[in-house]
């Protein structure tokens, strides 16, 4: 059994942003030398999450607008209120939008390659940027 | 350490459909000979996802109606527009509904059996059928 | 390769409740003696789910109110109707709210510790309490 651990550092640029990390995942799998097993990716944050979906600009815009419709700005969130929270918080919507995604995703590795469908990309969803983000990668197999 | 990899092929019949794959997962675990470890299931698609929930006809209808309420048809999605996308795309709602599910689910294996609660089924959620779908199964353990 | 399996029993007290299980996960990882690998947590239920997010009272209230907004009580859910379901079911909203969470979460283990970011807690989301709940923990590594 082999285990490989690595940290991906990602700088995001705007409040809500999708970042395609598929190639970095493939490079980490290759560097690990692990040919068959599981690769796990784990956001270390509560307002930046992961998903696997299609990488297409128009769709990413649709997702962002969907998030804004489902979790509306401007409601009286307690997390944003000095009555209920210590100061400097204003990101309740970022946390709520994070529920639509995953803190971690698993990808199987077969014959040295991450197994993903033709239209699947591994994507970091920044929901409260710009920030410096870390995604931990854990690969286990042989 | 043993690793077993397999592909489940699934033909769906209508636009939005739930398919119970619990028995196929159990059969794959048994065929693998792996007694303790993890079974991972991974949709290879971006408009067909996985979930673990109760298999009951009335509930599945409620889920389908919920998806239609949360992600409405008829909005001006960019993914569906020739102004923003190459032709032949009209499935923005399928992608957005996929955010409510998972591209993959993990199931623990103990004493040769997938560990699931009494009311839990592993379900493929077709969101843009009818199509031919593939779910990759990766089992790792001993 | 080592595998460790354990069941966490959790008594919930109200209809909708968040329970922080981070310390119990860390204790289980320590008890397993596994220093590097994956810890998987798996709810055995269809109306109690898992998430990884920030543990802050005001935010947990915001999440609960968000669930009530997105999945409204009082709609004519089939799962709740004697016309479509056998008797004693009235928890369609609990099932639908469960779609916002995960039946299972994976956490990487490095140097004997679960790897979680500064603001990340592992949380059980009770959506149909009060009930006795079980979370299976499966740890695999070396």
Coordinates of C-alpha atoms in Angstrom, one line a residue:
Chain A
X1 CA 0.0 0.0 0.0
X2 CA 1.2 3.5 -0.9
X3 CA -0.1 6.8 0.4
X4 CA 0.7 10.2 -1.1
X5 CA -0.3 13.5 0.5
X6 CA 0.0 16.9 -1.1
X7 CA -1.4 20.4 -0.8
X8 CA -2.7 22.4 -3.7
X9 CA -2.5 26.2 -3.2
X10 CA -5.0 28.2 -5.1
X11 CA -5.3 32.0 -5.3
X12 CA -8.8 33.2 -6.2
X13 CA -9.6 36.6 -7.7
X14 CA -13.2 37.5 -7.2
X15 CA -16.1 36.8 -4.8
X16 CA -17.6 33.9 -6.7
X17 CA -15.3 32.0 -9.0
X18 CA -14.9 28.5 -10.5
X19 CA -11.3 27.1 -10.9
X20 CA -10.6 24.0 -12.9
X21 CA -8.2 21.8 -11.0
X22 CA -8.5 18.7 -13.2
X23 CA -5.0 19.0 -14.6
X24 CA -3.4 19.5 -11.2
X25 CA -5.2 16.4 -9.9
X26 CA -3.9 14.4 -12.8
X27 CA -0.4 15.7 -12.3
X28 CA -0.5 14.8 -8.6
X29 CA -1.7 11.3 -9.4
X30 CA 1.1 10.9 -11.8
X31 CA 3.7 12.2 -9.3
X32 CA 2.4 9.8 -6.6
X33 CA 3.3 6.8 -8.7
X34 CA 0.1 5.2 -7.5
X35 CA -1.5 3.2 -10.3
X36 CA -4.7 2.0 -8.8
X37 CA -6.7 3.3 -5.8
X38 CA -8.5 6.4 -4.7
X39 CA -7.6 10.1 -4.9
X40 CA -9.4 12.3 -2.4
X41 CA -9.5 16.1 -2.7
X42 CA -10.5 18.1 0.4
X43 CA -11.1 21.8 0.6
X44 CA -9.8 23.1 3.9
X45 CA -12.4 25.8 3.9
X46 CA -16.1 26.4 4.7
X47 CA -16.8 28.9 1.9
X48 CA -14.8 27.2 -0.9
X49 CA -16.0 23.8 -2.0
X50 CA -15.5 21.2 -4.7
X51 CA -17.6 19.7 -7.4
X52 CA -17.3 17.6 -10.5
X53 CA -19.2 19.0 -13.5
X54 CA -18.8 20.3 -17.0
X55 CA -16.3 23.1 -17.6
X56 CA -18.1 25.5 -19.9
X57 CA -18.2 29.3 -19.4
X58 CA -21.9 29.7 -20.0
X59 CA -22.8 26.9 -17.6
X60 CA -20.5 28.4 -14.9
X61 CA -22.4 31.7 -15.2
X62 CA -25.7 29.8 -14.9
X63 CA -24.4 28.1 -11.8
X64 CA -23.4 31.4 -10.3
X65 CA -26.8 33.0 -11.0
X66 CA -28.5 29.9 -9.7
X67 CA -26.6 30.2 -6.4
X68 CA -27.7 33.9 -6.1
X69 CA -31.3 32.9 -6.7
X70 CA -31.5 30.1 -4.2
X71 CA -29.5 31.9 -1.5
X72 CA -30.5 35.5 -1.7
X73 CA -28.3 38.4 -0.6
X74 CA -30.0 40.9 1.7
X75 CA -31.9 38.7 4.1
X76 CA -31.4 39.2 7.8
X77 CA -28.9 36.4 8.3
X78 CA -27.8 36.0 12.0
X79 CA -24.3 35.1 10.9
X80 CA -23.9 38.6 9.5
X81 CA -25.4 40.4 12.6
X82 CA -23.4 41.8 15.4
X83 CA -26.3 40.8 17.7
X84 CA -25.5 37.2 17.2
X85 CA -21.9 37.0 15.8
X86 CA -18.6 38.5 16.7
X87 CA -17.6 41.2 14.3
X88 CA -16.3 41.0 10.7
X89 CA -18.6 38.4 9.4
X90 CA -20.7 39.0 6.3
X91 CA -20.5 35.8 4.5
X92 CA -23.6 33.9 5.5
X93 CA -24.6 33.5 1.9
X94 CA -21.2 32.0 1.1
X95 CA -21.7 29.3 3.8
X96 CA -25.3 28.6 2.6
X97 CA -24.2 28.3 -1.0
X98 CA -21.5 25.9 0.1
X99 CA -24.3 23.4 0.9
X100 CA -24.8 22.9 -2.9
X101 CA -21.3 21.6 -3.2
X102 CA -19.0 19.1 -1.4
X103 CA -16.1 19.8 1.0
X104 CA -14.4 16.8 -0.6
X105 CA -14.6 14.6 -3.7
X106 CA -13.1 11.2 -4.4
X107 CA -11.8 10.1 -7.8
X108 CA -10.9 6.5 -8.6
X109 CA -7.5 5.8 -10.1
X110 CA -7.1 3.0 -12.7
X111 CA -3.9 2.3 -14.6
X112 CA -2.3 5.5 -13.3
X113 CA -5.1 7.8 -14.5
X114 CA -7.9 9.6 -12.7
X115 CA -11.1 8.1 -14.0
X116 CA -13.4 10.9 -15.2
X117 CA -16.0 11.0 -17.9
X118 CA -15.6 13.0 -21.1
X119 CA -17.4 16.0 -19.8
X120 CA -16.3 15.9 -16.1
X121 CA -13.9 18.4 -14.6
X122 CA -12.9 18.7 -11.0
X123 CA -13.7 22.3 -10.0
X124 CA -13.0 24.4 -6.9
X125 CA -16.0 26.7 -6.2
X126 CA -14.8 29.9 -4.5
X127 CA -17.9 31.4 -2.8
X128 CA -16.2 34.1 -0.7
X129 CA -13.1 35.3 -2.6
X130 CA -10.7 36.6 -3.3
X131 CA -8.7 34.4 -0.9
X132 CA -5.8 32.0 -0.7
X133 CA -7.2 28.5 -0.7
X134 CA -5.8 25.1 0.1
X135 CA -7.0 21.8 -1.2
X136 CA -5.5 18.7 0.4
X137 CA -4.9 15.7 -1.9
X138 CA -4.7 12.2 -0.4
X139 CA -4.0 9.3 -2.7
X140 CA -4.1 5.7 -1.5
X141 CA -3.5 2.6 -3.5
X142 CA -0.7 0.6 -5.0
Chain B
X1 CA -4.5 -5.0 -0.4
X2 CA -7.0 -5.9 -3.1
X3 CA -8.5 -3.5 -5.7
X4 CA -11.5 -4.4 -7.9
X5 CA -12.7 -2.1 -10.7
X6 CA -15.9 -2.6 -12.7
X7 CA -18.3 -0.6 -14.9
X8 CA -22.0 -0.7 -14.4
X9 CA -23.9 0.2 -17.6
X10 CA -27.4 1.6 -17.2
X11 CA -30.0 2.5 -19.8
X12 CA -32.4 5.2 -18.7
X13 CA -35.8 5.7 -20.2
X14 CA -37.1 9.2 -19.5
X15 CA -35.9 12.7 -18.9
X16 CA -35.9 12.5 -15.1
X17 CA -35.6 9.1 -13.5
X18 CA -34.4 7.3 -10.4
X19 CA -32.7 3.9 -10.8
X20 CA -32.0 1.7 -7.8
X21 CA -28.5 0.2 -8.1
X22 CA -28.2 -1.2 -4.5
X23 CA -28.4 -4.8 -5.6
X24 CA -25.8 -4.3 -8.4
X25 CA -23.5 -2.7 -5.8
X26 CA -23.9 -5.6 -3.4
X27 CA -23.3 -8.1 -6.3
X28 CA -20.1 -6.2 -7.3
X29 CA -18.9 -6.2 -3.7
X30 CA -19.5 -10.0 -3.5
X31 CA -17.8 -10.6 -6.9
X32 CA -14.7 -8.6 -5.7
X33 CA -14.0 -11.0 -2.8
X34 CA -13.1 -7.9 -0.7
X35 CA -14.4 -8.4 2.8
X36 CA -13.5 -5.1 4.4
X37 CA -12.8 -1.7 2.9
X38 CA -14.5 0.9 0.7
X39 CA -16.7 0.7 -2.3
X40 CA -16.8 3.9 -4.4
X41 CA -19.4 4.5 -7.1
X42 CA -18.7 7.2 -9.6
X43 CA -21.0 8.6 -12.3
X44 CA -19.1 9.3 -15.5
X45 CA -21.6 12.1 -16.4
X46 CA -22.5 15.6 -15.5
X47 CA -26.3 15.2 -15.7
X48 CA -26.6 11.9 -14.0
X49 CA -25.7 11.7 -10.4
X50 CA -25.8 9.5 -7.3
X51 CA -27.5 9.7 -4.0
X52 CA -28.3 7.5 -1.0
X53 CA -31.9 7.8 0.2
X54 CA -35.1 5.9 0.7
X55 CA -36.5 4.0 -2.3
X56 CA -40.2 4.8 -2.2
X57 CA -42.3 5.7 -5.3
X58 CA -44.1 8.6 -3.7
X59 CA -40.9 10.1 -2.3
X60 CA -39.1 9.8 -5.7
X61 CA -42.0 11.8 -7.2
X62 CA -41.6 14.4 -4.5
X63 CA -37.9 14.7 -5.2
X64 CA -38.6 15.1 -9.0
X65 CA -41.1 17.9 -8.3
X66 CA -38.7 19.5 -5.8
X67 CA -36.0 19.6 -8.5
X68 CA -38.5 21.3 -10.9
X69 CA -39.4 23.9 -8.3
X70 CA -35.8 24.8 -7.2
X71 CA -34.4 24.8 -10.7
X72 CA -37.1 26.2 -13.0
X73 CA -37.5 25.4 -16.6
X74 CA -37.9 28.4 -18.9
X75 CA -35.4 30.8 -17.5
X76 CA -32.9 32.4 -20.0
X77 CA -30.0 30.0 -19.1
X78 CA -26.8 30.9 -21.0
X79 CA -25.9 27.2 -21.4
X80 CA -29.0 26.9 -23.6
X81 CA -28.4 30.0 -25.7
X82 CA -26.6 29.9 -29.1
X83 CA -25.2 33.4 -28.1
X84 CA -23.1 31.8 -25.4
X85 CA -22.9 28.1 -26.3
X86 CA -22.2 26.0 -29.3
X87 CA -25.3 24.4 -30.6
X88 CA -27.3 21.4 -29.4
X89 CA -27.3 22.2 -25.7
X90 CA -30.6 22.6 -23.9
X91 CA -29.8 20.9 -20.6
X92 CA -28.8 23.8 -18.2
X93 CA -31.5 22.7 -15.8
X94 CA -30.1 19.1 -15.8
X95 CA -26.7 20.5 -14.8
X96 CA -28.1 22.8 -12.1
X97 CA -30.3 20.0 -10.6
X98 CA -27.1 17.8 -10.5
X99 CA -25.8 20.1 -7.8
X100 CA -28.3 18.6 -5.4
X101 CA -26.7 15.2 -5.8
X102 CA -23.2 13.7 -5.8
X103 CA -21.0 12.6 -8.7
X104 CA -19.8 9.8 -6.4
X105 CA -20.7 8.0 -3.2
X106 CA -18.6 5.9 -0.9
X107 CA -20.0 2.9 0.9
X108 CA -18.1 1.0 3.6
X109 CA -17.7 -2.8 3.4
X110 CA -17.7 -4.8 6.5
X111 CA -17.6 -8.6 6.6
X112 CA -18.2 -8.8 2.9
X113 CA -21.4 -6.6 2.9
X114 CA -22.0 -3.0 1.9
X115 CA -23.0 -1.2 5.1
X116 CA -26.3 0.6 4.5
X117 CA -29.1 1.5 6.9
X118 CA -32.5 -0.2 6.7
X119 CA -34.0 2.5 4.6
X120 CA -30.9 3.4 2.5
X121 CA -30.7 2.6 -1.2
X122 CA -28.0 3.7 -3.6
X123 CA -29.7 5.5 -6.4
X124 CA -28.7 6.8 -9.8
X125 CA -30.5 10.1 -10.6
X126 CA -30.9 10.5 -14.3
X127 CA -31.5 14.3 -15.0
X128 CA -31.2 14.4 -18.8
X129 CA -32.4 11.1 -20.1
X130 CA -33.0 8.9 -21.9
X131 CA -29.3 8.0 -22.2
X132 CA -26.8 5.2 -21.8
X133 CA -25.0 5.8 -18.5
X134 CA -21.9 4.4 -16.9
X135 CA -21.1 4.1 -13.2
X136 CA -17.6 3.1 -12.3
X137 CA -17.2 1.0 -9.2
X138 CA -13.8 1.0 -7.4
X139 CA -13.5 -1.3 -4.4
X140 CA -10.4 -1.2 -2.2
X141 CA -9.7 -3.3 0.9
X142 CA -8.7 -6.8 1.9
Chain C
X1 CA -3.0 -2.2 5.6
X2 CA -5.2 -1.7 8.7
X3 CA -8.9 -1.3 8.8
X4 CA -10.9 0.0 11.8
X5 CA -14.7 0.0 12.0
X6 CA -16.8 1.6 14.7
X7 CA -20.3 2.8 15.3
X8 CA -21.1 6.2 16.8
X9 CA -24.5 6.4 18.5
X10 CA -26.1 9.8 18.7
X11 CA -29.3 10.8 20.5
X12 CA -30.9 13.9 18.9
X13 CA -33.3 16.1 20.9
X14 CA -35.4 18.1 18.4
X15 CA -36.8 18.0 14.9
X16 CA -34.0 19.9 13.2
X17 CA -30.6 19.9 15.0
X18 CA -26.9 20.1 14.3
X19 CA -24.5 17.9 16.3
X20 CA -20.8 18.5 16.2
X21 CA -19.0 15.1 16.0
X22 CA -15.5 16.4 15.2
X23 CA -14.0 15.3 18.6
X24 CA -15.6 11.9 18.3
X25 CA -14.1 11.5 14.9
X26 CA -10.6 12.5 16.2
X27 CA -10.9 10.1 19.1
X28 CA -11.9 7.2 16.8
X29 CA -8.9 8.0 14.5
X30 CA -6.6 7.9 17.5
X31 CA -8.1 4.7 18.9
X32 CA -7.7 3.0 15.5
X33 CA -3.9 3.5 15.5
X34 CA -4.0 4.3 11.8
X35 CA -1.6 7.1 11.1
X36 CA -2.2 7.8 7.4
X37 CA -5.2 7.0 5.2
X38 CA -8.9 7.8 5.0
X39 CA -11.6 8.0 7.6
X40 CA -15.1 7.7 6.2
X41 CA -18.3 8.6 8.2
X42 CA -21.6 7.2 7.0
X43 CA -25.0 8.1 8.3
X44 CA -27.2 5.0 8.4
X45 CA -30.3 7.1 7.9
X46 CA -32.2 8.9 5.1
X47 CA -33.3 11.9 7.2
X48 CA -30.0 12.5 9.1
X49 CA -27.0 13.5 7.1
X50 CA -23.4 14.8 7.4
X51 CA -21.7 18.0 6.4
X52 CA -18.4 19.7 7.0
X53 CA -18.8 23.4 7.8
X54 CA -18.3 26.1 10.4
X55 CA -19.6 25.4 13.9
X56 CA -21.1 28.7 14.9
X57 CA -24.6 29.1 16.5
X58 CA -25.8 31.9 14.4
X59 CA -24.8 30.2 11.2
X60 CA -26.5 26.9 12.3
X61 CA -29.7 28.9 12.8
X62 CA -29.2 30.5 9.3
X63 CA -28.8 27.0 7.8
X64 CA -32.0 25.8 9.5
X65 CA -34.0 28.7 8.2
X66 CA -32.5 28.3 4.8
X67 CA -33.7 24.6 4.8
X68 CA -37.2 25.8 5.7
X69 CA -37.2 28.3 2.9
X70 CA -35.9 26.0 0.2
X71 CA -38.1 23.0 1.2
X72 CA -41.4 24.4 2.4
X73 CA -43.6 22.8 4.9
X74 CA -47.3 22.5 3.9
X75 CA -47.0 21.5 0.3
X76 CA -49.0 18.4 -0.9
X77 CA -46.1 16.0 -0.8
X78 CA -47.1 12.5 -1.9
X79 CA -44.8 10.9 0.6
X80 CA -47.0 12.4 3.3
X81 CA -50.3 11.3 1.7
X82 CA -52.2 8.1 2.6
X83 CA -53.2 8.0 -1.1
X84 CA -49.6 7.3 -2.1
X85 CA -47.9 6.0 1.0
X86 CA -48.5 3.5 3.7
X87 CA -49.4 5.2 6.9
X88 CA -47.3 7.1 9.5
X89 CA -45.1 9.1 7.1
X90 CA -45.0 12.8 7.4
X91 CA -41.4 13.5 6.8
X92 CA -41.2 14.4 3.1
X93 CA -39.5 17.7 3.9
X94 CA -36.9 15.9 6.0
X95 CA -36.0 13.7 3.0
X96 CA -35.9 16.7 0.6
X97 CA -33.8 18.7 3.0
X98 CA -31.4 15.8 3.1
X99 CA -30.5 16.4 -0.5
X100 CA -28.6 19.5 0.6
X101 CA -26.2 17.3 2.7
X102 CA -24.3 14.1 2.3
X103 CA -25.0 10.6 3.5
X104 CA -21.2 10.2 4.0
X105 CA -18.1 12.3 4.3
X106 CA -14.5 11.3 3.9
X107 CA -11.6 12.9 5.9
X108 CA -7.9 12.3 5.1
X109 CA -5.7 11.2 8.0
X110 CA -2.1 12.4 8.0
X111 CA 0.4 11.7 10.9
X112 CA -2.4 10.3 13.1
X113 CA -4.7 13.4 12.8
X114 CA -7.8 14.0 10.8
X115 CA -6.9 16.8 8.3
X116 CA -9.5 19.6 8.7
X117 CA -9.2 23.3 8.1
X118 CA -9.3 25.8 11.0
X119 CA -13.0 26.5 10.6
X120 CA -14.1 23.0 9.6
X121 CA -16.2 20.8 11.9
X122 CA -17.8 17.5 11.0
X123 CA -21.5 17.9 11.7
X124 CA -24.5 15.5 11.8
X125 CA -27.6 17.2 10.5
X126 CA -30.7 15.8 12.2
X127 CA -33.7 16.6 9.9
X128 CA -36.4 14.5 11.5
X129 CA -35.6 14.2 15.2
X130 CA -35.7 13.4 18.0
X131 CA -34.3 10.0 17.2
X132 CA -31.5 7.6 17.9
X133 CA -29.0 7.8 15.1
X134 CA -26.0 5.7 14.1
X135 CA -22.9 6.9 12.2
X136 CA -20.6 4.2 10.9
X137 CA -16.9 5.1 10.9
X138 CA -14.6 3.2 8.6
X139 CA -10.9 4.0 8.7
X140 CA -8.4 2.5 6.2
X141 CA -4.7 3.1 6.0
X142 CA -1.5 2.1 7.8

